[in-house]
Amino acid sequence: MIEILLIEDNTDDVELIKYRLKTDGFDFKIRHVLSLEQLAETLSNGCPDVILSDFNLRGFTALDALEFVRLNYPKIPFIVVTGSIDEETVAFTIKSGAWDYVVKERLFRLSTAIKAAIERFNENRRTEQVENKLQILSIAIQQASTSVIITDREGNVEFANKKFTEISGYTDSDFLTEKVNILKSGLLSEKEYKEIWETVISGSQWKGEFQNRTKTGELYWVLAS
């Protein structure tokens, strides 16, 4: 069931919106408010899946409601459902944070707009979850007790953790102009380096020990995988 918070001061329009959604086969529950005070109180008791708001209301506009929602509940989809509205106002409303607008004379668009908004909300949430996981992974790698370095297929260094910097002496700024081959000790032949690199970029796993050279020229052993 989709939970809808409707900001509307015209009871006929409230019933019209309900009728339109029922006609479209929506399974929904509507909470109806008339003022900013009621909006704040209702949201404090639980967030809906989507907010629908008329534009011109008694004592305030959809922009006032939108400002409150954006400041306090920025992730809730907000759709303006209104009578005639000029293009400049539409553009400003969208720029202010509204997800969509539907003209009351074309309420057949309402169901599509709600579905699109909820789908976008769910996609945003999935993206946020992935980004949070990546952030946790990044922190874990950065704080790892093992040296970690990530390069692209051309050998450009894209990431090096603190342990790598501690051991090798090289920092991110060093790799702005240099590639990973600056670590070469010179003790392996070019053929051996080539075989290692070709194995890695082919997607296969290479394991072994070899020596690299620090920024100050000292040799150190690496158990690579």
Short mmCIF file of C-alpha atoms in Angstrom, two decimals:
data_model
loop_
_atom_site.label_atom_id
_atom_site.label_comp_id
_atom_site.label_asym_id
_atom_site.label_seq_id
_atom_site.Cartn_x
_atom_site.Cartn_y
_atom_site.Cartn_z
CA MET A 1 0.00 0.00 0.00
CA ILE A 2 1.25 3.46 -0.93
CA GLU A 3 0.98 6.08 1.81
CA ILE A 4 0.18 9.54 0.47
CA LEU A 5 0.20 12.84 2.34
CA LEU A 6 -2.09 15.28 0.57
CA ILE A 7 -1.93 19.04 1.16
CA GLU A 8 -5.17 20.38 -0.26
CA ASP A 9 -7.78 22.91 0.92
CA ASN A 10 -10.47 22.05 -1.64
CA THR A 11 -12.54 19.06 -0.51
CA ASP A 12 -13.85 18.48 -4.04
CA ASP A 13 -10.30 18.17 -5.33
CA VAL A 14 -9.44 15.77 -2.50
CA GLU A 15 -12.25 13.48 -3.60
CA LEU A 16 -11.30 13.91 -7.26
CA ILE A 17 -7.72 12.81 -6.55
CA LYS A 18 -8.93 9.81 -4.55
CA TYR A 19 -11.31 8.84 -7.35
CA ARG A 20 -8.58 9.13 -9.97
CA LEU A 21 -6.21 6.91 -8.00
CA LYS A 22 -8.92 4.32 -7.33
CA THR A 23 -9.81 4.30 -11.02
CA ASP A 24 -6.16 3.62 -11.82
CA GLY A 25 -6.16 0.65 -9.45
CA PHE A 26 -3.92 2.21 -6.81
CA ASP A 27 -3.73 0.58 -3.40
CA PHE A 28 -3.26 3.67 -1.26
CA LYS A 29 -3.91 5.40 2.03
CA ILE A 30 -4.25 9.19 2.18
CA ARG A 31 -3.55 11.47 5.10
CA HIS A 32 -5.04 14.90 4.40
CA VAL A 33 -3.75 18.17 5.88
CA LEU A 34 -4.78 21.80 5.42
CA SER A 35 -1.96 23.82 6.99
CA LEU A 36 1.78 23.91 7.58
CA GLU A 37 1.16 23.15 11.24
CA GLN A 38 -0.78 20.01 10.36
CA LEU A 39 1.91 19.08 7.84
CA ALA A 40 4.63 19.29 10.50
CA GLU A 41 2.58 17.33 13.04
CA THR A 42 1.63 14.61 10.56
CA LEU A 43 5.20 14.13 9.34
CA SER A 44 6.45 13.90 12.91
CA ASN A 45 4.25 10.82 13.30
CA GLY A 46 5.67 9.04 10.27
CA CYS A 47 6.85 9.70 6.73
CA PRO A 48 4.64 8.91 3.73
CA ASP A 49 5.84 7.41 0.45
CA VAL A 50 4.98 10.62 -1.38
CA ILE A 51 3.62 14.11 -0.71
CA LEU A 52 1.07 15.70 -3.05
CA SER A 53 0.41 19.41 -2.69
CA ASP A 54 -1.85 21.97 -4.31
CA PHE A 55 0.05 25.14 -5.21
CA ASN A 56 -2.16 27.95 -3.91
CA LEU A 57 -3.47 27.18 -0.43
CA ARG A 58 -5.05 29.22 2.36
CA GLY A 59 -2.29 31.33 3.88
CA PHE A 60 0.63 29.58 2.16
CA THR A 61 1.76 27.96 -1.08
CA ALA A 62 3.31 24.69 -2.14
CA LEU A 63 6.69 26.45 -2.07
CA ASP A 64 6.32 27.04 1.68
CA ALA A 65 5.42 23.40 2.24
CA LEU A 66 8.25 22.31 -0.03
CA GLU A 67 10.76 24.41 1.89
CA PHE A 68 9.70 22.80 5.17
CA VAL A 69 9.90 19.29 3.70
CA ARG A 70 13.28 19.89 2.05
CA LEU A 71 14.73 21.17 5.33
CA ASN A 72 13.34 18.42 7.54
CA TYR A 73 12.48 15.43 5.33
CA PRO A 74 14.57 15.95 2.17
CA LYS A 75 14.22 12.41 0.82
CA ILE A 76 10.41 12.33 0.58
CA PRO A 77 9.14 12.74 -3.02
CA PHE A 78 7.14 15.97 -3.36
CA ILE A 79 4.72 16.40 -6.27
CA VAL A 80 2.73 19.56 -6.95
CA VAL A 81 -0.85 18.89 -8.09
CA THR A 82 -2.42 22.16 -9.12
CA GLY A 83 -4.68 24.09 -11.44
CA SER A 84 -3.27 26.21 -14.24
CA ILE A 85 0.32 27.26 -13.58
CA ASP A 86 2.72 29.25 -15.73
CA GLU A 87 5.97 27.77 -17.01
CA GLU A 88 8.13 30.14 -14.96
CA THR A 89 6.47 29.01 -11.73
CA VAL A 90 6.79 25.37 -12.76
CA ALA A 91 10.51 25.81 -13.44
CA PHE A 92 11.06 27.58 -10.12
CA THR A 93 9.10 24.91 -8.23
CA ILE A 94 11.15 22.09 -9.75
CA LYS A 95 14.36 24.04 -9.08
CA SER A 96 13.24 24.44 -5.46
CA GLY A 97 13.07 20.67 -5.04
CA ALA A 98 9.71 19.42 -6.29
CA TRP A 99 10.04 16.06 -8.01
CA ASP A 100 7.22 16.65 -10.49
CA TYR A 101 4.01 18.56 -11.09
CA VAL A 102 0.62 17.49 -12.39
CA VAL A 103 -2.09 19.84 -13.65
CA LYS A 104 -5.51 18.97 -12.21
CA GLU A 105 -7.06 19.08 -15.66
CA ARG A 106 -4.73 16.18 -16.55
CA LEU A 107 -5.04 13.99 -13.47
CA PHE A 108 -4.59 10.90 -15.64
CA ARG A 109 -0.86 11.69 -15.26
CA LEU A 110 -0.97 11.48 -11.47
CA SER A 111 -0.57 7.71 -11.12
CA THR A 112 2.38 7.69 -13.50
CA ALA A 113 4.00 10.61 -11.66
CA ILE A 114 3.61 8.88 -8.28
CA LYS A 115 5.01 5.58 -9.56
CA ALA A 116 7.98 7.36 -11.16
CA ALA A 117 8.68 9.31 -7.97
CA ILE A 118 8.62 6.20 -5.78
CA GLU A 119 10.81 4.32 -8.25
CA ARG A 120 13.28 7.21 -8.22
CA PHE A 121 13.20 7.27 -4.41
CA ASN A 122 13.94 3.54 -4.25
CA GLU A 123 16.77 3.91 -6.77
CA ASN A 124 18.24 6.78 -4.73
CA ARG A 125 18.07 4.63 -1.62
CA ARG A 126 19.80 1.71 -3.36
CA THR A 127 22.51 4.06 -4.63
CA GLU A 128 22.97 5.49 -1.15
CA GLN A 129 23.29 1.99 0.33
CA VAL A 130 25.94 1.07 -2.25
CA GLU A 131 27.83 4.31 -1.60
CA ASN A 132 27.74 3.67 2.15
CA LYS A 133 29.13 0.17 1.65
CA LEU A 134 31.86 1.51 -0.62
CA GLN A 135 32.74 4.14 1.96
CA ILE A 136 33.02 1.48 4.67
CA LEU A 137 35.17 -0.65 2.36
CA SER A 138 37.36 2.34 1.52
CA ILE A 139 37.91 3.11 5.21
CA ALA A 140 38.72 -0.55 5.91
CA ILE A 141 41.28 -0.67 3.08
CA GLN A 142 42.77 2.68 4.08
CA GLN A 143 43.23 1.51 7.68
CA ALA A 144 44.39 -2.02 6.77
CA SER A 145 47.65 -3.31 8.21
CA THR A 146 48.49 -4.68 4.75
CA SER A 147 49.86 -2.52 1.95
CA VAL A 148 47.25 -1.97 -0.79
CA ILE A 149 47.78 -0.31 -4.17
CA ILE A 150 45.28 -0.18 -7.05
CA THR A 151 46.21 0.66 -10.63
CA ASP A 152 44.49 0.81 -13.99
CA ARG A 153 45.52 -1.33 -16.98
CA GLU A 154 48.16 1.21 -18.00
CA GLY A 155 49.85 1.14 -14.60
CA ASN A 156 48.53 4.49 -13.40
CA VAL A 157 48.03 4.37 -9.64
CA GLU A 158 44.42 5.08 -8.68
CA PHE A 159 44.69 4.36 -4.96
CA ALA A 160 47.34 3.60 -2.35
CA ASN A 161 46.56 3.12 1.32
CA LYS A 162 48.42 4.48 4.33
CA LYS A 163 50.38 1.27 4.89
CA PHE A 164 51.71 1.40 1.33
CA THR A 165 52.87 4.99 1.85
CA GLU A 166 54.43 4.03 5.17
CA ILE A 167 56.43 1.19 3.61
CA SER A 168 57.36 2.66 0.23
CA GLY A 169 57.58 6.34 1.06
CA TYR A 170 55.52 7.22 -2.03
CA THR A 171 52.41 9.38 -1.68
CA ASP A 172 49.50 10.19 -3.98
CA SER A 173 51.30 13.27 -5.28
CA ASP A 174 54.20 11.10 -6.50
CA PHE A 175 51.86 9.14 -8.73
CA LEU A 176 50.46 12.21 -10.47
CA THR A 177 53.39 12.03 -12.88
CA GLU A 178 54.74 8.51 -12.30
CA LYS A 179 53.37 5.01 -12.84
CA VAL A 180 53.62 1.93 -10.66
CA ASN A 181 56.85 0.88 -12.37
CA ILE A 182 58.77 3.42 -10.25
CA LEU A 183 58.62 0.70 -7.58
CA LYS A 184 60.75 -1.68 -9.66
CA SER A 185 63.86 -2.88 -7.90
CA GLY A 186 65.64 -3.80 -11.12
CA LEU A 187 66.28 -7.31 -9.79
CA LEU A 188 63.65 -8.91 -12.04
CA SER A 189 64.02 -9.03 -15.79
CA GLU A 190 61.66 -7.09 -18.05
CA LYS A 191 60.32 -10.45 -19.24
CA GLU A 192 59.39 -11.44 -15.67
CA TYR A 193 57.72 -8.07 -15.02
CA LYS A 194 55.81 -8.41 -18.29
CA GLU A 195 54.57 -11.89 -17.38
CA ILE A 196 53.36 -10.67 -13.98
CA TRP A 197 51.59 -7.67 -15.50
CA GLU A 198 49.95 -9.66 -18.30
CA THR A 199 48.63 -12.16 -15.76
CA VAL A 200 47.11 -9.38 -13.66
CA ILE A 201 45.45 -7.42 -16.48
CA SER A 202 44.03 -10.64 -17.95
CA GLY A 203 41.92 -10.98 -14.82
CA SER A 204 43.88 -13.91 -13.44
CA GLN A 205 45.42 -13.95 -9.99
CA TRP A 206 49.18 -13.75 -9.56
CA LYS A 207 50.84 -14.71 -6.30
CA GLY A 208 54.49 -14.48 -5.48
CA GLU A 209 57.35 -12.69 -3.77
CA PHE A 210 59.63 -10.06 -5.21
CA GLN A 211 61.46 -6.96 -4.13
CA ASN A 212 60.42 -3.36 -4.70
CA ARG A 213 62.41 -0.22 -4.12
CA THR A 214 61.32 2.57 -1.75
CA LYS A 215 61.41 6.24 -2.61
CA THR A 216 64.77 6.51 -0.85
CA GLY A 217 66.17 3.57 -2.82
CA GLU A 218 65.98 0.86 -0.17
CA LEU A 219 64.81 -2.63 -1.13
CA TYR A 220 61.88 -4.35 0.57
CA TRP A 221 60.15 -7.67 0.06
CA VAL A 222 56.58 -7.86 -1.24
CA LEU A 223 54.27 -10.85 -0.97
CA ALA A 224 51.86 -9.94 -3.74
CA SER A 225 48.49 -11.37 -4.69
#
